[in-house]
Short mmCIF file of N, CA, C and O and ligand atoms in Angstrom, two decimals:
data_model
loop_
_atom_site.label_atom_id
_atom_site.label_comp_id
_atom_site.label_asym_id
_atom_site.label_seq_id
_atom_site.Cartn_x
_atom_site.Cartn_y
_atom_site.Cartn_z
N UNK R 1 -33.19 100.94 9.53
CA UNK R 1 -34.54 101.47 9.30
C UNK R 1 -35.10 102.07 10.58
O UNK R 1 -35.01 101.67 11.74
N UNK R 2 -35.59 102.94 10.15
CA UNK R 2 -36.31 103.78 11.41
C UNK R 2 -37.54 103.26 12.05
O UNK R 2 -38.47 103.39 11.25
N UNK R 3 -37.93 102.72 13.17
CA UNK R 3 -39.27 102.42 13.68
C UNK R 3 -40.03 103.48 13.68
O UNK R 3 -39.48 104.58 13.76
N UNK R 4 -41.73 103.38 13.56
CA UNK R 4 -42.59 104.27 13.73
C UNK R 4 -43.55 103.17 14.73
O UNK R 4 -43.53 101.97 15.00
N UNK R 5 -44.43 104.49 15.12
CA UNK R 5 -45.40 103.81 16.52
C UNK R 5 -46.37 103.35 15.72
O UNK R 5 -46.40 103.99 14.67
N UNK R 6 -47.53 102.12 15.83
CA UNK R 6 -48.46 101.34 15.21
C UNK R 6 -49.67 102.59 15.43
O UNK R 6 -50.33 103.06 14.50
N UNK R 7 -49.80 103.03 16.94
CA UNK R 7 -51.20 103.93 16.76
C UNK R 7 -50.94 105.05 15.65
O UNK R 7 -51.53 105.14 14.57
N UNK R 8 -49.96 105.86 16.11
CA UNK R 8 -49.97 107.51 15.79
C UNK R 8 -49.38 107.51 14.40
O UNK R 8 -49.75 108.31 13.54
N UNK R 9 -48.49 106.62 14.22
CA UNK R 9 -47.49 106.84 13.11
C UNK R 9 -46.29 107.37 12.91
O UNK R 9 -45.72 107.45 11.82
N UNK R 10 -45.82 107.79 14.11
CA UNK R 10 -44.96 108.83 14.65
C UNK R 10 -43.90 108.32 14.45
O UNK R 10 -43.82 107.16 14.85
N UNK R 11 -42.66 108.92 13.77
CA UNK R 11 -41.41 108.31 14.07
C UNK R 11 -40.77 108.54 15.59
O UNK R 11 -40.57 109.56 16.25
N UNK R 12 -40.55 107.13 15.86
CA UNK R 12 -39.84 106.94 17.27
C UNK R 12 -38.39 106.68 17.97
O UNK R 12 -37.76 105.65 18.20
N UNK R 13 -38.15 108.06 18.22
CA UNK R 13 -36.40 107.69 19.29
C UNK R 13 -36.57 106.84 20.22
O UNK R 13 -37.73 107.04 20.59
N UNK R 14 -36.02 105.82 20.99
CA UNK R 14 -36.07 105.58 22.23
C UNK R 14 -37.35 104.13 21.91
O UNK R 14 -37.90 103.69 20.90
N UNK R 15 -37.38 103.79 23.46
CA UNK R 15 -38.50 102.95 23.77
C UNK R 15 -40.06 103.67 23.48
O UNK R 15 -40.95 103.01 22.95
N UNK R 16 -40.18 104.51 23.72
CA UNK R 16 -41.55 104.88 24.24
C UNK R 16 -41.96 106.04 23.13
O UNK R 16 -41.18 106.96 22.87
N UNK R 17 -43.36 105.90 22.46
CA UNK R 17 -43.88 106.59 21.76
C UNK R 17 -44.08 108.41 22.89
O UNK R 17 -44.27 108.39 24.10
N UNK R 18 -43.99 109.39 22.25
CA UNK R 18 -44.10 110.67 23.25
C UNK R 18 -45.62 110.69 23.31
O UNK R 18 -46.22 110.83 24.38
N UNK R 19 -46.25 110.54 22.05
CA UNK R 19 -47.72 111.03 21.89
C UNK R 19 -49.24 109.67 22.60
O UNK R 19 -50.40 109.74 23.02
N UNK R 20 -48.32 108.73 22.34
CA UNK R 20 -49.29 108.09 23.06
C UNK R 20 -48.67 106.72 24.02
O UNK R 20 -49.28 105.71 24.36
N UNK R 21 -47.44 107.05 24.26
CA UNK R 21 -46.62 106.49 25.36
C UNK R 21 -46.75 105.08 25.21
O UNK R 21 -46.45 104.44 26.22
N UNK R 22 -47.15 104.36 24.12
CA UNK R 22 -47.23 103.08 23.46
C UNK R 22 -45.81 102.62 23.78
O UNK R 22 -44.94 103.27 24.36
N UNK R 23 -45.76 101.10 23.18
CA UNK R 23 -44.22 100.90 22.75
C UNK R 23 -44.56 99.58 22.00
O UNK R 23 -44.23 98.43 22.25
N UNK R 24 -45.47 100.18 20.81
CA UNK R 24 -45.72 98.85 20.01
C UNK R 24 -45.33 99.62 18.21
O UNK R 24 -46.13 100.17 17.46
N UNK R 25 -44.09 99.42 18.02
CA UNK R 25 -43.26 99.64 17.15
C UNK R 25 -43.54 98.99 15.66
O UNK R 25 -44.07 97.88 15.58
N UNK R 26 -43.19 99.69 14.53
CA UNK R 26 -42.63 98.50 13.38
C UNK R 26 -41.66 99.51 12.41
O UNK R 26 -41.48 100.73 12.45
N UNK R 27 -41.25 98.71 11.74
CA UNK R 27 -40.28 99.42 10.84
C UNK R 27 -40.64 99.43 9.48
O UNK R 27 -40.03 100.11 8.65
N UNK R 28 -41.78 98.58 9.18
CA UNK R 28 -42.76 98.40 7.82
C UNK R 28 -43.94 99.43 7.77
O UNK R 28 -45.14 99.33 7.98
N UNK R 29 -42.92 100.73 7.32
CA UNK R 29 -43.53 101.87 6.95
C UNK R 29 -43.18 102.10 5.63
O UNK R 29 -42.17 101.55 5.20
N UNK R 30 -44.12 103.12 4.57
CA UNK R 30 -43.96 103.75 3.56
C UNK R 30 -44.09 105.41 3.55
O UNK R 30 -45.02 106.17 3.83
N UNK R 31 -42.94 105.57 3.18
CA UNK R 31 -43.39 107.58 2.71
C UNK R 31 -42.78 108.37 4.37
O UNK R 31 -42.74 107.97 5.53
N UNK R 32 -42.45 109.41 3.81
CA UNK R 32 -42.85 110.58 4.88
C UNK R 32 -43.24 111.50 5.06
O UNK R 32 -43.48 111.91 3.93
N UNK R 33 -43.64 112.52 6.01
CA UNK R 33 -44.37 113.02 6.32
C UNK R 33 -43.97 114.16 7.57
O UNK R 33 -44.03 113.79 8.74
N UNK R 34 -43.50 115.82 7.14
CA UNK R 34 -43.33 116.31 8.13
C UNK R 34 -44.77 117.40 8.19
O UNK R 34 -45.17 118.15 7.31
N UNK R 35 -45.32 117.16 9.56
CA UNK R 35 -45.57 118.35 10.01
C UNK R 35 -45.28 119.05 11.26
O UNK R 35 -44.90 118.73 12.38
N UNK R 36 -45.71 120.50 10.45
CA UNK R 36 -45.50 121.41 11.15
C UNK R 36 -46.50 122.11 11.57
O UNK R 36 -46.38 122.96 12.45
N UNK R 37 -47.52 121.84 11.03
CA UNK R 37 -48.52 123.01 12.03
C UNK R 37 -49.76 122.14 11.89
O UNK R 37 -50.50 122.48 10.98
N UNK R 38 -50.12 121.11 12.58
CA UNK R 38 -51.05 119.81 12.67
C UNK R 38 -52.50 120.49 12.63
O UNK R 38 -53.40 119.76 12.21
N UNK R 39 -52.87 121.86 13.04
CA UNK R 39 -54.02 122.28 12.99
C UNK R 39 -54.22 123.15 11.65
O UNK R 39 -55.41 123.36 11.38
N UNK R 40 -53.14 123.77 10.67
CA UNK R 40 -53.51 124.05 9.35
C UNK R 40 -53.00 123.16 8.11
O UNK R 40 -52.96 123.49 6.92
N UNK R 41 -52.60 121.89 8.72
CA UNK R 41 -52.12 121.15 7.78
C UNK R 41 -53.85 120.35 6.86
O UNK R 41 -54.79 120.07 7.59
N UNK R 42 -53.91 120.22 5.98
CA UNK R 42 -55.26 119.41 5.74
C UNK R 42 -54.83 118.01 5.71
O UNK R 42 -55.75 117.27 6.03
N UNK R 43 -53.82 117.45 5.46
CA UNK R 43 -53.20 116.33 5.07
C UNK R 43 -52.63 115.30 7.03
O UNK R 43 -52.24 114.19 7.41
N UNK R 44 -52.95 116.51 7.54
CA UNK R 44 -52.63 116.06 9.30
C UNK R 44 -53.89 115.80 9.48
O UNK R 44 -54.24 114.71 9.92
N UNK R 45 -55.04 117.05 9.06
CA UNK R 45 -56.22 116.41 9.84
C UNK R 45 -57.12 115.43 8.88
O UNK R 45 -58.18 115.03 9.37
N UNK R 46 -56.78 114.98 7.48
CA UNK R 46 -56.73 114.08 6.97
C UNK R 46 -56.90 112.72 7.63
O UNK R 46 -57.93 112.06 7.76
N UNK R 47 -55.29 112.38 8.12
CA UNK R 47 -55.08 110.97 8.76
C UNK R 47 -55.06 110.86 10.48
O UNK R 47 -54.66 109.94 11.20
N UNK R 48 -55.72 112.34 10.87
CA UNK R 48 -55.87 112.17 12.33
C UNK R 48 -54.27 112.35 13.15
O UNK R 48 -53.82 111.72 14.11
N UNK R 49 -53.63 113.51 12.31
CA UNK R 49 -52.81 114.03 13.10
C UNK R 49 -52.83 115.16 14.24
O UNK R 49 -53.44 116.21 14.00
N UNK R 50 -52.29 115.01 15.30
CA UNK R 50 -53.08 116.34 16.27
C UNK R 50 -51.73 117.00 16.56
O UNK R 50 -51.71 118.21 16.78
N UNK R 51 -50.64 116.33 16.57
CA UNK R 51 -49.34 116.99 16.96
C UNK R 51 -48.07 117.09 16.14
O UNK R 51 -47.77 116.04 15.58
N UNK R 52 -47.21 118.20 15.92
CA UNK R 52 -46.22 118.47 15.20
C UNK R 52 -45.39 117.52 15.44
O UNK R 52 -45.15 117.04 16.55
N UNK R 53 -44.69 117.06 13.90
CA UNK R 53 -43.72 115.66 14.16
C UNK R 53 -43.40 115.22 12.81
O UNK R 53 -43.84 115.81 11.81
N UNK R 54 -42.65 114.20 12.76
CA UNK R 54 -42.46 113.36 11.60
C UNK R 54 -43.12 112.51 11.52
O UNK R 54 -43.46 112.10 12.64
N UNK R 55 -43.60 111.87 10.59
CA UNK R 55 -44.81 110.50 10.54
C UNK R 55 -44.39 109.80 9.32
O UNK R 55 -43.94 110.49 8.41
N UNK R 56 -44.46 108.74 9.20
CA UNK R 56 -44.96 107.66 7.94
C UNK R 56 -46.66 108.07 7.40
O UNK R 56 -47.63 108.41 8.08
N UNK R 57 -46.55 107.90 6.14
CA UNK R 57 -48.14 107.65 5.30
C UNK R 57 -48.56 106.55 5.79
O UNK R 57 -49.65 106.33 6.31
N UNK R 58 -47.41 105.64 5.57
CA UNK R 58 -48.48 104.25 5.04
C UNK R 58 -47.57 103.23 6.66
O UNK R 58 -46.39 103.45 6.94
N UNK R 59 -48.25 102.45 7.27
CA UNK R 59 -47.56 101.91 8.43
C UNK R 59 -48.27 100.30 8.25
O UNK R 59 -49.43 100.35 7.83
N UNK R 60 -47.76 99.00 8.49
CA UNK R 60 -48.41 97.74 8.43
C UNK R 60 -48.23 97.47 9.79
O UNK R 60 -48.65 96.42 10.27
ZN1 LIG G 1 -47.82 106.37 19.47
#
């Protein structure tokens, strides 16, 4: 299972979140989520996305 970051939602390579340099992880995510253009997406600025990426919907 893939970890995502607890703030951003971001799916995460490595130790360290890129977007908010966190490293507080979980793998109890639902759904995904690509964007691509975070400023005409409505569904990015929806859940407070600011940067292009992969994300989870739903994160515990
Ligand atoms: Zn993060």
């Amino acid at each position: 299972m893939r970890k995502v970051c607890r703030n951003d939602k971001m799916f995460v390579e490595g130790g360290q979140c890129p977007i908010c340099k966190g490293s507080s992880f979980t793998d109890n995510w639902k759904g995904r989520l690509f964007i691509l253009d975070a400023d005409k997406s409505e569904v990015a600025q929806k859940i407070g996305i600011k940067q292009k990426g992969e994300y989870a919907i739903k994160v515990r």
